[in-house]
Short mmCIF file of C-alpha atoms in Angstrom, two decimals:
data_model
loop_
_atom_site.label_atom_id
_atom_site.label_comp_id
_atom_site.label_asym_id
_atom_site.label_seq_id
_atom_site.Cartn_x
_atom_site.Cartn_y
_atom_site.Cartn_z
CA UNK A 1 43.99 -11.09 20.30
CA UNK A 2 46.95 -8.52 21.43
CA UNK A 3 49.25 -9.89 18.45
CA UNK A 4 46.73 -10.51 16.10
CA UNK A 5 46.22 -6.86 16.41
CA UNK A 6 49.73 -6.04 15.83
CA UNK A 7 50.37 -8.70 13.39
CA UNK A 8 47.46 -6.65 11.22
CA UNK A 9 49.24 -3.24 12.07
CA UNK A 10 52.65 -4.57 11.10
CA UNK A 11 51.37 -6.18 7.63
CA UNK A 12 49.21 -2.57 7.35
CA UNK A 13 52.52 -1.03 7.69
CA UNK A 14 54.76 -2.95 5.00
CA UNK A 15 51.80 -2.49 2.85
CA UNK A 16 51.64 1.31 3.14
CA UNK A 17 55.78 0.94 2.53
CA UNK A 18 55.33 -0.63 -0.21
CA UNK A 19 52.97 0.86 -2.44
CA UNK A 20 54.98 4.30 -1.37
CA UNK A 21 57.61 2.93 -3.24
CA UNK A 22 56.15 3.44 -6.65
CA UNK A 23 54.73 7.21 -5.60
CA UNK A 24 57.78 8.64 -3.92
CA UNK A 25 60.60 5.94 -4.88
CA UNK A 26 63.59 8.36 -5.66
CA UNK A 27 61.89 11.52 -5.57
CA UNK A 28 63.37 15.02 -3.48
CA UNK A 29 60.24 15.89 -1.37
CA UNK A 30 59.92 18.92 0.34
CA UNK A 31 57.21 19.29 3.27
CA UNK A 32 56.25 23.04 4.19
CA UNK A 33 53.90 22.97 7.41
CA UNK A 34 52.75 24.29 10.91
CA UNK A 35 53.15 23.10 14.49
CA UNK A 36 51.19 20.12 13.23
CA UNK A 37 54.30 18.33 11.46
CA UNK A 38 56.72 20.24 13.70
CA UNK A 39 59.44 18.21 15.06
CA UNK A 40 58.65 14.22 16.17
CA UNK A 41 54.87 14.67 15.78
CA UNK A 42 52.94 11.85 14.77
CA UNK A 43 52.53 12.54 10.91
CA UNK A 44 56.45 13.85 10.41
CA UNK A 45 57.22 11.06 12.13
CA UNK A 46 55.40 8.72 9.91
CA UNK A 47 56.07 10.57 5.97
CA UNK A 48 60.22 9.92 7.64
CA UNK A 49 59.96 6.16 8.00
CA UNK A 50 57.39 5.44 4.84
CA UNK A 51 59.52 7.70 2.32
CA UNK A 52 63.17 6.69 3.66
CA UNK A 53 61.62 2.91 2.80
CA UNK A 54 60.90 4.54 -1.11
CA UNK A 55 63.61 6.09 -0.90
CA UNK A 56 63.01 9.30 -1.13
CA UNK A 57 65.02 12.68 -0.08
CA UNK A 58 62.31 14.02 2.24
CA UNK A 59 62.62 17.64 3.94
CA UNK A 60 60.48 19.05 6.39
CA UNK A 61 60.16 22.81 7.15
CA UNK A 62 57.96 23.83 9.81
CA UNK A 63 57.08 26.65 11.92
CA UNK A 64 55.18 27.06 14.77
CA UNK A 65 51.88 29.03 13.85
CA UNK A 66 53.17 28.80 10.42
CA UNK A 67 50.70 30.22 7.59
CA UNK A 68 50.41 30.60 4.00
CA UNK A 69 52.12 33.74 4.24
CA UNK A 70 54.72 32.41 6.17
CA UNK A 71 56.19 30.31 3.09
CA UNK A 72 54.78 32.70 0.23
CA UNK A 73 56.76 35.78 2.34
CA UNK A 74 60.13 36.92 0.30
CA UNK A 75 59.82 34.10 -2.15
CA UNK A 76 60.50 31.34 0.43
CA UNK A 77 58.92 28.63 -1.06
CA UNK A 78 60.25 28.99 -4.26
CA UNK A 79 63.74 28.98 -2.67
CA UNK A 80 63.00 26.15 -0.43
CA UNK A 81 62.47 24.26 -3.45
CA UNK A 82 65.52 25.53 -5.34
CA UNK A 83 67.37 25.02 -2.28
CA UNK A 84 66.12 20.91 -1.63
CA UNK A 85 65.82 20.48 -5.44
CA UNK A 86 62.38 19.29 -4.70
CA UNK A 87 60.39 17.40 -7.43
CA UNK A 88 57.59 17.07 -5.06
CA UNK A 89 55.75 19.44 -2.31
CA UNK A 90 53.77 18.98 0.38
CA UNK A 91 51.91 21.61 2.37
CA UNK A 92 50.94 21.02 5.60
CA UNK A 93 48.95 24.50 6.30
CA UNK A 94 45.55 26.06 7.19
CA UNK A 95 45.20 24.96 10.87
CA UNK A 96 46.40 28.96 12.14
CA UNK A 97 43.93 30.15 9.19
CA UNK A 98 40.71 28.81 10.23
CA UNK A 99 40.11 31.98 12.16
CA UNK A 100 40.60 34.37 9.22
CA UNK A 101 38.32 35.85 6.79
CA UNK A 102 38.11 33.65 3.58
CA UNK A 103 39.37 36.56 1.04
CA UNK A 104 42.53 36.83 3.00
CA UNK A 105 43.18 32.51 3.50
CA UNK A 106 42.52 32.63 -0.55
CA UNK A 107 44.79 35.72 -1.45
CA UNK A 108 47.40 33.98 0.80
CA UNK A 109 46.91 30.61 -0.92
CA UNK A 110 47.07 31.97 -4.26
CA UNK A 111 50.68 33.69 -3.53
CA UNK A 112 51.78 30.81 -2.00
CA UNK A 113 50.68 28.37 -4.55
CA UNK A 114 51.80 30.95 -7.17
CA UNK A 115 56.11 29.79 -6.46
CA UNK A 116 55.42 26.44 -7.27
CA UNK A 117 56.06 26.95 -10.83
CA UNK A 118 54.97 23.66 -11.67
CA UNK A 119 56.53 21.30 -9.14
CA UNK A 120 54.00 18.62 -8.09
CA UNK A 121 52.01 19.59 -4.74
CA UNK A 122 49.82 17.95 -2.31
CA UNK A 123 48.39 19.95 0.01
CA UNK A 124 46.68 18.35 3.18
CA UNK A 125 43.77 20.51 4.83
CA UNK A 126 43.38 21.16 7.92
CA UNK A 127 41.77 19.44 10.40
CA UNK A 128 38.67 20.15 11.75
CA UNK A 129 39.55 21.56 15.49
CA UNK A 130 38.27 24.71 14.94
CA UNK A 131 34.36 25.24 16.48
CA UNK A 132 32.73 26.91 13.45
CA UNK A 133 35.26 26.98 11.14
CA UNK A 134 32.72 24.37 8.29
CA UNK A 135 32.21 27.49 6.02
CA UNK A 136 35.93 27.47 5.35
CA UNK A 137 36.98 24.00 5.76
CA UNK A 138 34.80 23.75 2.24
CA UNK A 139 35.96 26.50 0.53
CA UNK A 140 40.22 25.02 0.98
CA UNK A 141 39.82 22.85 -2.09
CA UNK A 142 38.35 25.94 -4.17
CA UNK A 143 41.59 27.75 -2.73
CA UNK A 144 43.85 25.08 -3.50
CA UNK A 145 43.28 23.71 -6.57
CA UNK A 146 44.52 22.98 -9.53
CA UNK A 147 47.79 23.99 -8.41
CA UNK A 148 47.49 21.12 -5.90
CA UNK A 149 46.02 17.96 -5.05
CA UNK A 150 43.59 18.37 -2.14
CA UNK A 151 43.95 16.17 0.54
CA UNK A 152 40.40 17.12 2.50
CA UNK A 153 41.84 15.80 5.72
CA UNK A 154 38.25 17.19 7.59
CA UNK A 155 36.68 14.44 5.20
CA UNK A 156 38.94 11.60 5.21
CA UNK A 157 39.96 11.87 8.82
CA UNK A 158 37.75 11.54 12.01
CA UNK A 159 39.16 13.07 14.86
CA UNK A 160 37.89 12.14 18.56
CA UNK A 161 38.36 14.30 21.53
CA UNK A 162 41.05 11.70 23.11
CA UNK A 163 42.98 12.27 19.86
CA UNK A 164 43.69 15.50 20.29
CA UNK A 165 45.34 17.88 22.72
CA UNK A 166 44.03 21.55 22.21
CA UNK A 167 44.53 22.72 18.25
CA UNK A 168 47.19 19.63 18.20
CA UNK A 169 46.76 16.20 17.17
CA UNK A 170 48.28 13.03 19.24
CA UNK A 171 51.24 11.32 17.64
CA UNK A 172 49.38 7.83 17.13
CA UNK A 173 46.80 10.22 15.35
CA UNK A 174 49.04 12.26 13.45
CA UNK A 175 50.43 9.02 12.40
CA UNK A 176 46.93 7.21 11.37
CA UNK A 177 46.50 10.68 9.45
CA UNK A 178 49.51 10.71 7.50
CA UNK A 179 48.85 6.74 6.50
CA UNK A 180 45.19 8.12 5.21
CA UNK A 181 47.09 10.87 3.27
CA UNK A 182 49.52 8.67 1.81
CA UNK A 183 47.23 5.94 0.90
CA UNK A 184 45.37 9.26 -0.97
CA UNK A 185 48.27 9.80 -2.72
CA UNK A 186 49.10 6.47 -3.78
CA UNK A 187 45.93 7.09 -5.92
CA UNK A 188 46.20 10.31 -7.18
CA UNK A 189 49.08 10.34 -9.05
CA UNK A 190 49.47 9.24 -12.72
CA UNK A 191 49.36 5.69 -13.92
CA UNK A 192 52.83 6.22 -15.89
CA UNK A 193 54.39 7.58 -13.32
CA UNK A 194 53.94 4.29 -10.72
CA UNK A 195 55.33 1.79 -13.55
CA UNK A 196 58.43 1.80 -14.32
#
């Protein structure tokens, strides 16, 4: 039963390789985030090994208790991008938000958002850690859009107490959640853009 189990996870895992291939296959990608992708956590960890199989250029810039207005602060987004030469972004933010009033989150979003100037984003929501937070989780894709894809993590994702540690998520969970996000992706972008 042991290695049927991983048999299943390893064939899961060439799978979720695979059909990156098409999405992200020779694309610069530039990932903007909190503590949540910070160094080897679970989903960093994960968008490495399933874009270097694409290949893709992938770049991760994170902060600890990183915000909107973190990346939107002296244009840094905007020069992240110039700076990576990114033809894709993903944000990884909201988590340190979930405590702040909803004008401020969507001002913050908006500036943010506003340096993209066109580059293709996904932005993955934050999970739902937070006690009371709801009334905002459902207001992020509102925030976000269109100037991103919304990845509703607090929908797609269930999170049990033994997978997380505090306001962080376990490396085999951050892991399971960046697989859910990618397979997301794999069918949100265009049709054109997967056939070569």
């Amino acid at each position: 039963m042991k290695y049927l189990f991983i048999a299943v996870l390893l064939l899961v895992s060439t799978n979720l390789s695979a059909d990156t291939d098409p999405v992200w296959g020779g694309r610069r990608v530039l990932v903007i985030g909190d503590s949540l992708i910070a160094g080897n956590s679970g989903f960093a960890a994960c968008l490495r090994e399933c874009l270097k199989t694409a290949p893709a250029s992938l770049f991760i810039e994170s902060e600890i208790g990183a915000r909107p207005r973190t990346f939107s602060k002296d244009n840094r987004l905007h020069e992240l991008i110039k700076k990576h030469k990114a033809e894709s972004v993903i944000i990884v933010l909201g988590m340190n938000t979930l405590r702040s009033p909803a004008s401020v989150v969507r001002d913050s979003i908006r500036n943010l958002t506003y340096q993209l100037h066109g580059t293709e984003c996904f932005w993955v929501g934050p999970p739902p850690l937070i006690e009371g937070a709801d009334h905002l989780l459902k207001k992020y894709r509102s925030f976000v859009e269109p100037k991103c894809k919304y990845f509703d993590t607090s929908k797609e994702v269930k999170f049990s107490p033994k997978s997380v540690s505090g306001f962080h998520v376990k490396a085999w969970k951050g892991r399971r959640w960046a697989k859910a996000f990618l397979w997301w992706v794999f069918n949100q972008v265009p049709v054109e853009r997967t056939i070569s």
